[in-house]
Amino acid sequence: MGDCFLSYRISYLKEMKVYDNNGDFSECGPSLKASWSLVTNTNGSFIKVTGEQLPKLFNIPENYKYFQIDSLSEEILNLRFEHAQFSGKKSIIIDHFVPENALVENRDFHY
């Protein structure tokens, strides 16, 4: 996964847009540009990301993907989702997001 994985950053804007920094690195491919919304149902709370790039990026037929919110506070957002892009076999991934300006021990281990 190398440098693209380790330098990856994604931003959720209050204007309901989401983007990543892949385009900042020539070898990492195009940046994700999509919109997001909150969805709550009997299965929990989710962030739904919608955009034309999602079928290719996540190896899915739809132009949207749901990310279940495991925890949410001012300091952290944990999202859980299924992903089959790399192996072709579905895996559960949990992403941990923190604000860029938050002090996190060993945050820059990959630079």
mmCIF file with all atom_site columns, C-alpha atoms in Angstrom:
data_model
loop_
_atom_site.group_PDB
_atom_site.id
_atom_site.type_symbol
_atom_site.label_atom_id
_atom_site.label_alt_id
_atom_site.label_comp_id
_atom_site.label_asym_id
_atom_site.label_entity_id
_atom_site.label_seq_id
_atom_site.pdbx_PDB_ins_code
_atom_site.Cartn_x
_atom_site.Cartn_y
_atom_site.Cartn_z
_atom_site.occupancy
_atom_site.B_iso_or_equiv
_atom_site.pdbx_formal_charge
_atom_site.auth_seq_id
_atom_site.auth_comp_id
_atom_site.auth_asym_id
_atom_site.auth_atom_id
_atom_site.pdbx_PDB_model_num
ATOM 1   C CA . MET A 1 1   ? 0.000   0.000   0.000  1.00 0.00 ? 1   MET A CA 1
ATOM 2   C CA . GLY A 1 2   ? 2.991   2.209   0.495  1.00 0.00 ? 2   GLY A CA 1
ATOM 3   C CA . ASP A 1 3   ? 3.160   5.959   0.527  1.00 0.00 ? 3   ASP A CA 1
ATOM 4   C CA . CYS A 1 4   ? -0.342  6.560   -0.889 1.00 0.00 ? 4   CYS A CA 1
ATOM 5   C CA . PHE A 1 5   ? -1.956  4.659   1.966  1.00 0.00 ? 5   PHE A CA 1
ATOM 6   C CA . LEU A 1 6   ? 0.228   6.195   4.626  1.00 0.00 ? 6   LEU A CA 1
ATOM 7   C CA . SER A 1 7   ? -0.219  9.794   3.472  1.00 0.00 ? 7   SER A CA 1
ATOM 8   C CA . TYR A 1 8   ? -3.964  9.456   2.830  1.00 0.00 ? 8   TYR A CA 1
ATOM 9   C CA . ARG A 1 9   ? -6.236  12.139  4.286  1.00 0.00 ? 9   ARG A CA 1
ATOM 10  C CA . ILE A 1 10  ? -9.971  12.588  3.790  1.00 0.00 ? 10  ILE A CA 1
ATOM 11  C CA . SER A 1 11  ? -11.972 15.692  4.672  1.00 0.00 ? 11  SER A CA 1
ATOM 12  C CA . TYR A 1 12  ? -15.680 15.988  5.408  1.00 0.00 ? 12  TYR A CA 1
ATOM 13  C CA . LEU A 1 13  ? -16.832 19.584  4.944  1.00 0.00 ? 13  LEU A CA 1
ATOM 14  C CA . LYS A 1 14  ? -19.835 21.150  6.650  1.00 0.00 ? 14  LYS A CA 1
ATOM 15  C CA . GLU A 1 15  ? -21.090 22.015  3.141  1.00 0.00 ? 15  GLU A CA 1
ATOM 16  C CA . MET A 1 16  ? -21.805 18.256  2.794  1.00 0.00 ? 16  MET A CA 1
ATOM 17  C CA . LYS A 1 17  ? -18.851 17.657  0.461  1.00 0.00 ? 17  LYS A CA 1
ATOM 18  C CA . VAL A 1 18  ? -16.084 15.110  0.954  1.00 0.00 ? 18  VAL A CA 1
ATOM 19  C CA . TYR A 1 19  ? -12.698 14.926  -0.727 1.00 0.00 ? 19  TYR A CA 1
ATOM 20  C CA . ASP A 1 20  ? -9.340  13.241  -0.262 1.00 0.00 ? 20  ASP A CA 1
ATOM 21  C CA . ASN A 1 21  ? -5.747  14.217  -0.972 1.00 0.00 ? 21  ASN A CA 1
ATOM 22  C CA . ASN A 1 22  ? -4.821  11.560  -3.563 1.00 0.00 ? 22  ASN A CA 1
ATOM 23  C CA . GLY A 1 23  ? -4.449  14.220  -6.252 1.00 0.00 ? 23  GLY A CA 1
ATOM 24  C CA . ASP A 1 24  ? -1.633  15.798  -4.231 1.00 0.00 ? 24  ASP A CA 1
ATOM 25  C CA . PHE A 1 25  ? 0.569   12.785  -5.070 1.00 0.00 ? 25  PHE A CA 1
ATOM 26  C CA . SER A 1 26  ? 1.101   11.866  -8.725 1.00 0.00 ? 26  SER A CA 1
ATOM 27  C CA . GLU A 1 27  ? 1.285   8.111   -8.100 1.00 0.00 ? 27  GLU A CA 1
ATOM 28  C CA . CYS A 1 28  ? -1.902  7.901   -5.965 1.00 0.00 ? 28  CYS A CA 1
ATOM 29  C CA . GLY A 1 29  ? -4.581  8.455   -8.601 1.00 0.00 ? 29  GLY A CA 1
ATOM 30  C CA . PRO A 1 30  ? -7.342  11.048  -8.747 1.00 0.00 ? 30  PRO A CA 1
ATOM 31  C CA . SER A 1 31  ? -8.829  12.689  -5.682 1.00 0.00 ? 31  SER A CA 1
ATOM 32  C CA . LEU A 1 32  ? -12.236 11.581  -4.480 1.00 0.00 ? 32  LEU A CA 1
ATOM 33  C CA . LYS A 1 33  ? -14.835 14.311  -4.878 1.00 0.00 ? 33  LYS A CA 1
ATOM 34  C CA . ALA A 1 34  ? -18.271 13.419  -3.537 1.00 0.00 ? 34  ALA A CA 1
ATOM 35  C CA . SER A 1 35  ? -21.083 14.494  -1.255 1.00 0.00 ? 35  SER A CA 1
ATOM 36  C CA . TRP A 1 36  ? -22.104 13.076  2.105  1.00 0.00 ? 36  TRP A CA 1
ATOM 37  C CA . SER A 1 37  ? -25.278 12.875  4.164  1.00 0.00 ? 37  SER A CA 1
ATOM 38  C CA . LEU A 1 38  ? -26.313 11.405  7.500  1.00 0.00 ? 38  LEU A CA 1
ATOM 39  C CA . VAL A 1 39  ? -28.706 8.448   7.515  1.00 0.00 ? 39  VAL A CA 1
ATOM 40  C CA . THR A 1 40  ? -30.263 6.849   10.588 1.00 0.00 ? 40  THR A CA 1
ATOM 41  C CA . ASN A 1 41  ? -32.388 3.720   10.554 1.00 0.00 ? 41  ASN A CA 1
ATOM 42  C CA . THR A 1 42  ? -33.012 0.635   12.707 1.00 0.00 ? 42  THR A CA 1
ATOM 43  C CA . ASN A 1 43  ? -29.505 -0.626  11.876 1.00 0.00 ? 43  ASN A CA 1
ATOM 44  C CA . GLY A 1 44  ? -27.782 2.479   13.271 1.00 0.00 ? 44  GLY A CA 1
ATOM 45  C CA . SER A 1 45  ? -26.361 5.779   12.035 1.00 0.00 ? 45  SER A CA 1
ATOM 46  C CA . PHE A 1 46  ? -24.408 6.061   8.806  1.00 0.00 ? 46  PHE A CA 1
ATOM 47  C CA . ILE A 1 47  ? -22.566 8.484   6.608  1.00 0.00 ? 47  ILE A CA 1
ATOM 48  C CA . LYS A 1 48  ? -23.700 7.949   3.032  1.00 0.00 ? 48  LYS A CA 1
ATOM 49  C CA . VAL A 1 49  ? -21.096 9.073   0.503  1.00 0.00 ? 49  VAL A CA 1
ATOM 50  C CA . THR A 1 50  ? -22.383 9.622   -3.045 1.00 0.00 ? 50  THR A CA 1
ATOM 51  C CA . GLY A 1 51  ? -20.266 10.280  -6.108 1.00 0.00 ? 51  GLY A CA 1
ATOM 52  C CA . GLU A 1 52  ? -19.541 9.043   -9.609 1.00 0.00 ? 52  GLU A CA 1
ATOM 53  C CA . GLN A 1 53  ? -16.070 7.741   -8.612 1.00 0.00 ? 53  GLN A CA 1
ATOM 54  C CA . LEU A 1 54  ? -17.315 5.323   -5.935 1.00 0.00 ? 54  LEU A CA 1
ATOM 55  C CA . PRO A 1 55  ? -17.995 2.288   -8.191 1.00 0.00 ? 55  PRO A CA 1
ATOM 56  C CA . LYS A 1 56  ? -14.380 2.259   -9.373 1.00 0.00 ? 56  LYS A CA 1
ATOM 57  C CA . LEU A 1 57  ? -12.799 3.199   -6.039 1.00 0.00 ? 57  LEU A CA 1
ATOM 58  C CA . PHE A 1 58  ? -14.701 0.620   -3.984 1.00 0.00 ? 58  PHE A CA 1
ATOM 59  C CA . ASN A 1 59  ? -15.342 -2.016  -6.661 1.00 0.00 ? 59  ASN A CA 1
ATOM 60  C CA . ILE A 1 60  ? -19.118 -1.673  -6.252 1.00 0.00 ? 60  ILE A CA 1
ATOM 61  C CA . PRO A 1 61  ? -21.964 -1.193  -8.769 1.00 0.00 ? 61  PRO A CA 1
ATOM 62  C CA . GLU A 1 62  ? -23.611 1.735   -6.943 1.00 0.00 ? 62  GLU A CA 1
ATOM 63  C CA . ASN A 1 63  ? -22.481 5.364   -6.915 1.00 0.00 ? 63  ASN A CA 1
ATOM 64  C CA . TYR A 1 64  ? -22.943 5.483   -3.121 1.00 0.00 ? 64  TYR A CA 1
ATOM 65  C CA . LYS A 1 65  ? -21.535 3.740   -0.073 1.00 0.00 ? 65  LYS A CA 1
ATOM 66  C CA . TYR A 1 66  ? -22.660 3.598   3.560  1.00 0.00 ? 66  TYR A CA 1
ATOM 67  C CA . PHE A 1 67  ? -20.173 3.926   6.412  1.00 0.00 ? 67  PHE A CA 1
ATOM 68  C CA . GLN A 1 68  ? -21.591 2.950   9.808  1.00 0.00 ? 68  GLN A CA 1
ATOM 69  C CA . ILE A 1 69  ? -20.788 5.401   12.602 1.00 0.00 ? 69  ILE A CA 1
ATOM 70  C CA . ASP A 1 70  ? -19.306 3.404   15.485 1.00 0.00 ? 70  ASP A CA 1
ATOM 71  C CA . SER A 1 71  ? -18.478 6.464   17.596 1.00 0.00 ? 71  SER A CA 1
ATOM 72  C CA . LEU A 1 72  ? -18.638 10.213  17.185 1.00 0.00 ? 72  LEU A CA 1
ATOM 73  C CA . SER A 1 73  ? -17.456 13.099  19.333 1.00 0.00 ? 73  SER A CA 1
ATOM 74  C CA . GLU A 1 74  ? -15.639 16.395  18.851 1.00 0.00 ? 74  GLU A CA 1
ATOM 75  C CA . GLU A 1 75  ? -12.339 14.478  19.023 1.00 0.00 ? 75  GLU A CA 1
ATOM 76  C CA . ILE A 1 76  ? -12.982 11.332  16.964 1.00 0.00 ? 76  ILE A CA 1
ATOM 77  C CA . LEU A 1 77  ? -15.090 9.685   14.294 1.00 0.00 ? 77  LEU A CA 1
ATOM 78  C CA . ASN A 1 78  ? -14.918 5.898   13.879 1.00 0.00 ? 78  ASN A CA 1
ATOM 79  C CA . LEU A 1 79  ? -16.496 4.438   10.740 1.00 0.00 ? 79  LEU A CA 1
ATOM 80  C CA . ARG A 1 80  ? -17.060 0.759   9.922  1.00 0.00 ? 80  ARG A CA 1
ATOM 81  C CA . PHE A 1 81  ? -17.585 -0.533  6.389  1.00 0.00 ? 81  PHE A CA 1
ATOM 82  C CA . GLU A 1 82  ? -17.168 -3.538  4.113  1.00 0.00 ? 82  GLU A CA 1
ATOM 83  C CA . HIS A 1 83  ? -14.466 -3.356  1.473  1.00 0.00 ? 83  HIS A CA 1
ATOM 84  C CA . ALA A 1 84  ? -13.453 -5.833  -1.236 1.00 0.00 ? 84  ALA A CA 1
ATOM 85  C CA . GLN A 1 85  ? -11.285 -3.684  -3.472 1.00 0.00 ? 85  GLN A CA 1
ATOM 86  C CA . PHE A 1 86  ? -7.878  -5.225  -2.815 1.00 0.00 ? 86  PHE A CA 1
ATOM 87  C CA . SER A 1 87  ? -8.559  -8.930  -2.309 1.00 0.00 ? 87  SER A CA 1
ATOM 88  C CA . GLY A 1 88  ? -11.952 -9.366  -3.972 1.00 0.00 ? 88  GLY A CA 1
ATOM 89  C CA . LYS A 1 89  ? -13.086 -10.813 -0.631 1.00 0.00 ? 89  LYS A CA 1
ATOM 90  C CA . LYS A 1 90  ? -15.185 -8.615  1.663  1.00 0.00 ? 90  LYS A CA 1
ATOM 91  C CA . SER A 1 91  ? -13.428 -7.417  4.783  1.00 0.00 ? 91  SER A CA 1
ATOM 92  C CA . ILE A 1 92  ? -14.676 -5.192  7.587  1.00 0.00 ? 92  ILE A CA 1
ATOM 93  C CA . ILE A 1 93  ? -12.571 -2.065  7.946  1.00 0.00 ? 93  ILE A CA 1
ATOM 94  C CA . ILE A 1 94  ? -12.753 0.415   10.805 1.00 0.00 ? 94  ILE A CA 1
ATOM 95  C CA . ASP A 1 95  ? -11.361 3.866   10.096 1.00 0.00 ? 95  ASP A CA 1
ATOM 96  C CA . HIS A 1 96  ? -10.451 6.234   12.916 1.00 0.00 ? 96  HIS A CA 1
ATOM 97  C CA . PHE A 1 97  ? -10.629 9.928   12.057 1.00 0.00 ? 97  PHE A CA 1
ATOM 98  C CA . VAL A 1 98  ? -9.429  12.811  14.203 1.00 0.00 ? 98  VAL A CA 1
ATOM 99  C CA . PRO A 1 99  ? -9.271  16.539  13.446 1.00 0.00 ? 99  PRO A CA 1
ATOM 100 C CA . GLU A 1 100 ? -6.060  17.500  11.644 1.00 0.00 ? 100 GLU A CA 1
ATOM 101 C CA . ASN A 1 101 ? -5.067  19.846  14.476 1.00 0.00 ? 101 ASN A CA 1
ATOM 102 C CA . ALA A 1 102 ? -5.651  17.282  17.257 1.00 0.00 ? 102 ALA A CA 1
ATOM 103 C CA . LEU A 1 103 ? -2.587  16.148  19.172 1.00 0.00 ? 103 LEU A CA 1
ATOM 104 C CA . VAL A 1 104 ? -2.257  12.399  18.671 1.00 0.00 ? 104 VAL A CA 1
ATOM 105 C CA . GLU A 1 105 ? 0.741   10.490  19.985 1.00 0.00 ? 105 GLU A CA 1
ATOM 106 C CA . ASN A 1 106 ? 2.815   8.970   17.147 1.00 0.00 ? 106 ASN A CA 1
ATOM 107 C CA . ARG A 1 107 ? 0.496   10.461  14.513 1.00 0.00 ? 107 ARG A CA 1
ATOM 108 C CA . ASP A 1 108 ? 3.335   11.188  12.112 1.00 0.00 ? 108 ASP A CA 1
ATOM 109 C CA . PHE A 1 109 ? 4.919   7.747   12.309 1.00 0.00 ? 109 PHE A CA 1
ATOM 110 C CA . HIS A 1 110 ? 4.740   7.344   8.541  1.00 0.00 ? 110 HIS A CA 1
ATOM 111 C CA . TYR A 1 111 ? 6.400   10.585  7.447  1.00 0.00 ? 111 TYR A CA 1
#
